[in-house]
CSV table of C-alpha atoms in Angstrom, one decimal:
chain,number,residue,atom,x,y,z
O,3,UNK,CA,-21.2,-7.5,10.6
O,4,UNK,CA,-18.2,-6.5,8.6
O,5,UNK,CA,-19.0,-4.1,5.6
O,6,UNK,CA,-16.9,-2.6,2.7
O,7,UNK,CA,-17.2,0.5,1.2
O,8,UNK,CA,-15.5,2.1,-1.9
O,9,UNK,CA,-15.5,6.0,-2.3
O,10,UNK,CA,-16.1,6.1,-5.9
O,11,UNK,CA,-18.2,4.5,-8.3
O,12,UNK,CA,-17.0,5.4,-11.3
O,13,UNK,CA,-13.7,7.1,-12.2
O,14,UNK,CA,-12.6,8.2,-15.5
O,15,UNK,CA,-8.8,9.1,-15.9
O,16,UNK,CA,-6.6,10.3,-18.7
O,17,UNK,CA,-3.7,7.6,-19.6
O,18,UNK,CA,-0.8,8.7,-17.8
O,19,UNK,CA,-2.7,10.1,-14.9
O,20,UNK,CA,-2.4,8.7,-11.7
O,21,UNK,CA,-4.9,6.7,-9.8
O,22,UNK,CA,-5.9,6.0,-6.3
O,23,UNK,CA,-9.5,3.9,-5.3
O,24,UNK,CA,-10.4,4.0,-1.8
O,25,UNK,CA,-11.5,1.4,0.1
O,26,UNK,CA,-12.8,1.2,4.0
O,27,UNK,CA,-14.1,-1.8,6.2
O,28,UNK,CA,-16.3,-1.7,9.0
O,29,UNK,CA,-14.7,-3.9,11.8
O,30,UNK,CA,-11.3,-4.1,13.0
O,31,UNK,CA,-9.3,-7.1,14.4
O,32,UNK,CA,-7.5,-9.6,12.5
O,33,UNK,CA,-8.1,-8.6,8.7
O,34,UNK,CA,-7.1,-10.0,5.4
O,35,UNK,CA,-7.4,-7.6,2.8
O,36,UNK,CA,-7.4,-8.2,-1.0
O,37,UNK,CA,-7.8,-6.2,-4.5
O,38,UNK,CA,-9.6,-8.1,-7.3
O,39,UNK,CA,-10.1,-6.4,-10.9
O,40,UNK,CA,-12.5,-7.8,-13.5
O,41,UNK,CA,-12.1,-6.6,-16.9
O,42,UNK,CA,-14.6,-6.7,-19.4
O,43,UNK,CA,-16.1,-10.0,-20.0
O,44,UNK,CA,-13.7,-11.7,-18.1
O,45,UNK,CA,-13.6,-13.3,-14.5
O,46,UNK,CA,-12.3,-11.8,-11.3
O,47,UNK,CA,-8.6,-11.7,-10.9
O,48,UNK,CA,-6.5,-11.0,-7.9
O,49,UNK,CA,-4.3,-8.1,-8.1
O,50,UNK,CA,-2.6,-8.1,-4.2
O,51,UNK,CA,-3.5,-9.0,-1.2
O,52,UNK,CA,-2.3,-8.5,2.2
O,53,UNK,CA,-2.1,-10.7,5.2
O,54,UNK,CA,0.8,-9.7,7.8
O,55,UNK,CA,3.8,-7.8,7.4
O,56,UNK,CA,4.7,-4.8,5.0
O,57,UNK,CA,1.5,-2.4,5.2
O,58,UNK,CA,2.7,-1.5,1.5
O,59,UNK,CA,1.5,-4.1,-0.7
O,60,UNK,CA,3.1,-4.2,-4.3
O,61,UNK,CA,0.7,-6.1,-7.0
O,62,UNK,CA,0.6,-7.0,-10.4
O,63,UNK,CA,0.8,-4.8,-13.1
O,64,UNK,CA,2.2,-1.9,-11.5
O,65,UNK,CA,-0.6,-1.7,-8.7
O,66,UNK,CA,0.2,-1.5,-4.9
O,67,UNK,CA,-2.2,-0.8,-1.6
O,68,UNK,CA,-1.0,0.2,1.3
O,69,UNK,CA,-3.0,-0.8,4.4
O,70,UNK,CA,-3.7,1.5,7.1
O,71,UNK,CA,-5.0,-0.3,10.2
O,72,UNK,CA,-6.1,3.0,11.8
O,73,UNK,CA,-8.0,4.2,9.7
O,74,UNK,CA,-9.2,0.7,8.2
O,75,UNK,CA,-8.6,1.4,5.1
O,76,UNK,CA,-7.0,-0.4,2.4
O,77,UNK,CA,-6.4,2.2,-0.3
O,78,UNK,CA,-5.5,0.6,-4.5
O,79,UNK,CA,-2.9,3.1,-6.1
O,80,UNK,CA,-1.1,2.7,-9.5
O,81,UNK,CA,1.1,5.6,-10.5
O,82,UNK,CA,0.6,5.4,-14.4
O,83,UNK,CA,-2.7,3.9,-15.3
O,84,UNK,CA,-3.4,2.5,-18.9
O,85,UNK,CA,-6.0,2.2,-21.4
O,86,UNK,CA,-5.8,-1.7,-20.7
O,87,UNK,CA,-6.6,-1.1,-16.7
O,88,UNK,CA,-10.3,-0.1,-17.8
O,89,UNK,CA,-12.0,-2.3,-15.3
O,90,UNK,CA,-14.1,-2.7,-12.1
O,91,UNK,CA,-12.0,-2.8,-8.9
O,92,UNK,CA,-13.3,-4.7,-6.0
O,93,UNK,CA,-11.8,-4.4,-2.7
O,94,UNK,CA,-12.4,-7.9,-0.6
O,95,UNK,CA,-11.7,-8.5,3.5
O,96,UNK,CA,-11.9,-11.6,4.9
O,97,UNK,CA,-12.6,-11.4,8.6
O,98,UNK,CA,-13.1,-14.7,9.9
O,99,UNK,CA,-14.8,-17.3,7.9
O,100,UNK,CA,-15.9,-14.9,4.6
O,101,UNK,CA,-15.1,-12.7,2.4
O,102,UNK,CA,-16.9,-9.6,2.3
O,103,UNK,CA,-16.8,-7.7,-1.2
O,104,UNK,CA,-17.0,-4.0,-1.9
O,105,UNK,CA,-19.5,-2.8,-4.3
O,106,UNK,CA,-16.5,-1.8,-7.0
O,107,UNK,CA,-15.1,0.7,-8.4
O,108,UNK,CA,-15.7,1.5,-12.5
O,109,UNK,CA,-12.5,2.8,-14.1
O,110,UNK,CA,-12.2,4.1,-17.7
O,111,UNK,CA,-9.4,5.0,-18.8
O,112,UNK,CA,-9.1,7.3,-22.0
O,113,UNK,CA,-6.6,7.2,-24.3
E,29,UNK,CA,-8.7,-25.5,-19.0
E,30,UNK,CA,-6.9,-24.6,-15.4
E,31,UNK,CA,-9.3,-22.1,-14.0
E,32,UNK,CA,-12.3,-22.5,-12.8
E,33,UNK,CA,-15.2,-23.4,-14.9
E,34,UNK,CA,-18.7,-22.6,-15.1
E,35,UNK,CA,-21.8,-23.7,-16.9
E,36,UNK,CA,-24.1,-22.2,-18.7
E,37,UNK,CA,-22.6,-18.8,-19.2
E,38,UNK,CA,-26.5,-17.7,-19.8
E,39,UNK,CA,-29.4,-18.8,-18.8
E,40,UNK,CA,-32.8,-17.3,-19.2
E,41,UNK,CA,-35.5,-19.2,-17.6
E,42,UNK,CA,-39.3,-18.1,-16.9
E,43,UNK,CA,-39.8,-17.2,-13.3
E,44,UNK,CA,-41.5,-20.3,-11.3
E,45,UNK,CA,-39.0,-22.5,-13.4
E,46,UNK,CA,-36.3,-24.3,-12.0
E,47,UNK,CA,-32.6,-23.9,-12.6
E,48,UNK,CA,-29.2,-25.8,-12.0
E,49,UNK,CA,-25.7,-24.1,-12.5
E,50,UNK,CA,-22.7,-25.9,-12.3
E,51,UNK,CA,-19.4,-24.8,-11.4
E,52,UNK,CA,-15.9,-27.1,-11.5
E,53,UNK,CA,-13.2,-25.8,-9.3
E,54,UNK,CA,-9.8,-26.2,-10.0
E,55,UNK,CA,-7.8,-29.6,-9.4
E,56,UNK,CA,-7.3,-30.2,-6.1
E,57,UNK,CA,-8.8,-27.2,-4.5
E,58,UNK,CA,-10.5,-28.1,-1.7
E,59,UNK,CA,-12.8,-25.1,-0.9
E,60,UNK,CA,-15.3,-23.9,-3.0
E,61,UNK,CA,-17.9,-20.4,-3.2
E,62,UNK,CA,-20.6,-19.6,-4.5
E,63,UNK,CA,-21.3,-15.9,-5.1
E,64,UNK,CA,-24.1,-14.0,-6.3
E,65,UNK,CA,-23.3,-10.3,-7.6
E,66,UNK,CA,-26.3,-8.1,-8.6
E,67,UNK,CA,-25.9,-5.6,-11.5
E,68,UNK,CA,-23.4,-2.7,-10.5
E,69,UNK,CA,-22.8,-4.7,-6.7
E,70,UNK,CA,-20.1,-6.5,-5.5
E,71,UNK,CA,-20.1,-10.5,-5.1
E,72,UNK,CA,-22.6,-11.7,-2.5
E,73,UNK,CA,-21.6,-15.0,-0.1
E,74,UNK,CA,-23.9,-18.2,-0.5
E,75,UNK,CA,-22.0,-20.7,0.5
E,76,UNK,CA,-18.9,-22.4,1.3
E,77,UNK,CA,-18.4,-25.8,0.9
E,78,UNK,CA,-14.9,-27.9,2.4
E,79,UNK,CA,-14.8,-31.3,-0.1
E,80,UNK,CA,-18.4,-32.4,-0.4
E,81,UNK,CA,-19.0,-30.7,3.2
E,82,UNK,CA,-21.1,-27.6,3.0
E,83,UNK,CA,-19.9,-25.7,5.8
E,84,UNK,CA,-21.8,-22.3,5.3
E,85,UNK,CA,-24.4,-21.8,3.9
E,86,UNK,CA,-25.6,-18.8,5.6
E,87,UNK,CA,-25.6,-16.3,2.7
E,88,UNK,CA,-28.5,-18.3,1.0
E,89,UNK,CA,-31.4,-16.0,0.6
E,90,UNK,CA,-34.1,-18.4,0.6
E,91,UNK,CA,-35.1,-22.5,1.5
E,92,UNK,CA,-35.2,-22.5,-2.9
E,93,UNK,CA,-31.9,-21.7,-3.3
E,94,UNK,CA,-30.2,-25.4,-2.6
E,95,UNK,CA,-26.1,-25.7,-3.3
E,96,UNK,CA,-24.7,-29.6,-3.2
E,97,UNK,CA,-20.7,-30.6,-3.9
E,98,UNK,CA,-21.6,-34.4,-3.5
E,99,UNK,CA,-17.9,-36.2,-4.7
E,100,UNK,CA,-15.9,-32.6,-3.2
E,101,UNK,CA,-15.0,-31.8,-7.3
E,102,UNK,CA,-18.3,-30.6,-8.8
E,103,UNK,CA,-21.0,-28.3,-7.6
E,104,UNK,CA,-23.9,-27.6,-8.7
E,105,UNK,CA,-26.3,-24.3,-7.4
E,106,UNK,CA,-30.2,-25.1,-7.7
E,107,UNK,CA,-32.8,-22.4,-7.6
E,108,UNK,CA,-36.2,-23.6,-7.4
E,109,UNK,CA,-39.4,-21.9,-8.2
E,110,UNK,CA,-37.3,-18.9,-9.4
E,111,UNK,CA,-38.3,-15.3,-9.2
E,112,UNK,CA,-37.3,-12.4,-10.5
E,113,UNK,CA,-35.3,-10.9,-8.2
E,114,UNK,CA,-33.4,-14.2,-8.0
E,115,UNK,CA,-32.0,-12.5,-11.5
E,116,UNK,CA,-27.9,-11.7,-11.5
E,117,UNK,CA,-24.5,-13.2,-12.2
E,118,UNK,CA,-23.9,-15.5,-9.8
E,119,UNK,CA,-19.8,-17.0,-9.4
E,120,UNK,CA,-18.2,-19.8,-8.2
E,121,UNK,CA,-14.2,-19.5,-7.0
E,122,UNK,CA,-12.3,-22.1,-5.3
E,123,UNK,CA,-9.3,-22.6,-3.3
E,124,UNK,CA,-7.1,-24.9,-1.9
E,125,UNK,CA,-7.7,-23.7,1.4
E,126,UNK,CA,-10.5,-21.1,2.9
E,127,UNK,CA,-7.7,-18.5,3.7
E,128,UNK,CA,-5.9,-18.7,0.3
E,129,UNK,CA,-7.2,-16.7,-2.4
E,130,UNK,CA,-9.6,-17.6,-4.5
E,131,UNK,CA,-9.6,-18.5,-8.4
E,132,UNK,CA,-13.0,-17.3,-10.0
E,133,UNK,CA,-15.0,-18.4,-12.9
E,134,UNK,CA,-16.4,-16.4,-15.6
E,135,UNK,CA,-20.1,-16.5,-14.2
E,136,UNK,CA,-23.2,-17.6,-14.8
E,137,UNK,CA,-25.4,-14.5,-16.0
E,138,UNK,CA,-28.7,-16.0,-14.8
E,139,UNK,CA,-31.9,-14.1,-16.5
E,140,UNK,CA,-35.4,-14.6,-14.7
E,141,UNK,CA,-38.3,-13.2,-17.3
């Protein structure tokens, strides 16, 4: 069964610094891979998702992914993060029929 | 409101009690999750529904955990005889199709005591 896995589980970053959250899946094949952020109190939200095409994804808010089908992962980046991107970071594949979420990633960010 | 709705935002019910949670998609979309996410996890697959058809239900952890979508708007996730473990936030998203992303709701945070 497909499985997702995120490297970190809690990252705190300085505003200004750069950021990058890992995320691997278990199975290849036919993937569709997605980035979901939930900030505090609030609902999921997709940030990108990828399907075909570009490997480089380019989301809102200044965040991008760039999927890697070798090494299965599907890696979030943003270049500049911001006090207002503390959130958890969920990285999603949908093989087949479901989804299958990661466990999240925490990310403060300090002004 | 245009996002996905779902009701109560709390609930805190005595284990062995029943509980209903109700979610309403978006207009229009036609699929419909539920998820369960445990504290500090990611979201969890119950079950899918396609219009009132439940087409998955394979992530239901137990015969007391019973989803319906009866008219393909609504749906509504029953626990029965809860438990404690049955405790978590538990989301409903929908779609207009089972490929497209999903739209989420705020959650249910479901308490068992």
């Amino acid at each position: 069964a497909q499985s997702v896995s995120q490297h970190n589980h809690h990252v705190i970053l300085s505003e200004a610094a750069s950021l990058e959250l890992g995320c691997n899946y278990s199975y290849g094949g036919t993937v569709n891979l997605f980035w979901y952020v939930q900030y505090p109190g609030q609902h999921l939200q997709l940030l990108l998702k990828y399907f075909s095409g570009d490997p480089l994804v380019k989301g809102i808010k200044g965040f991008e992914a760039e999927f890697i089908k070798s090494k299965f992962s599907f890696n979030l980046r943003k270049p500049s993060v911001q006090w207002s991107d503390t959130a958890e970071y969920f990285c999603a594949v949908k093989d087949g029929q479901n989804f299958v979420f990661g466990p999240g990633t925490r990310l403060s960010v300090l002004p | 409101g245009a996002g996905v709705s779902q009701s109560p935002r709390y609930k805190v019910a005595k284990r062995g009690q029943d509980v209903a949670l109700r979610c309403d998609p978006i207009s229009g979309h036609v699929s419909l999750f539920w998820y369960q996410q445990a504290l500090g996890q990611g979201p969890e697959f119950l079950t899918y529904f396609q219009n009132e058809a439940q087409l998955d239900k394979s992530g239901l952890p137990s015969d007391r955990f019973f989803a319906e979508r009866p008219e393909g708007s609504v749906s509504t996730l029953k626990i029965q005889r809860t438990q404690q473990e049955d405790s978590a936030v538990y989301l409903c998203a929908s779609s207009l199709a089972r490929i497209q992303p999903q739209h989420f709701g705020d959650g249910t945070r479901l308490s068992i005591l």
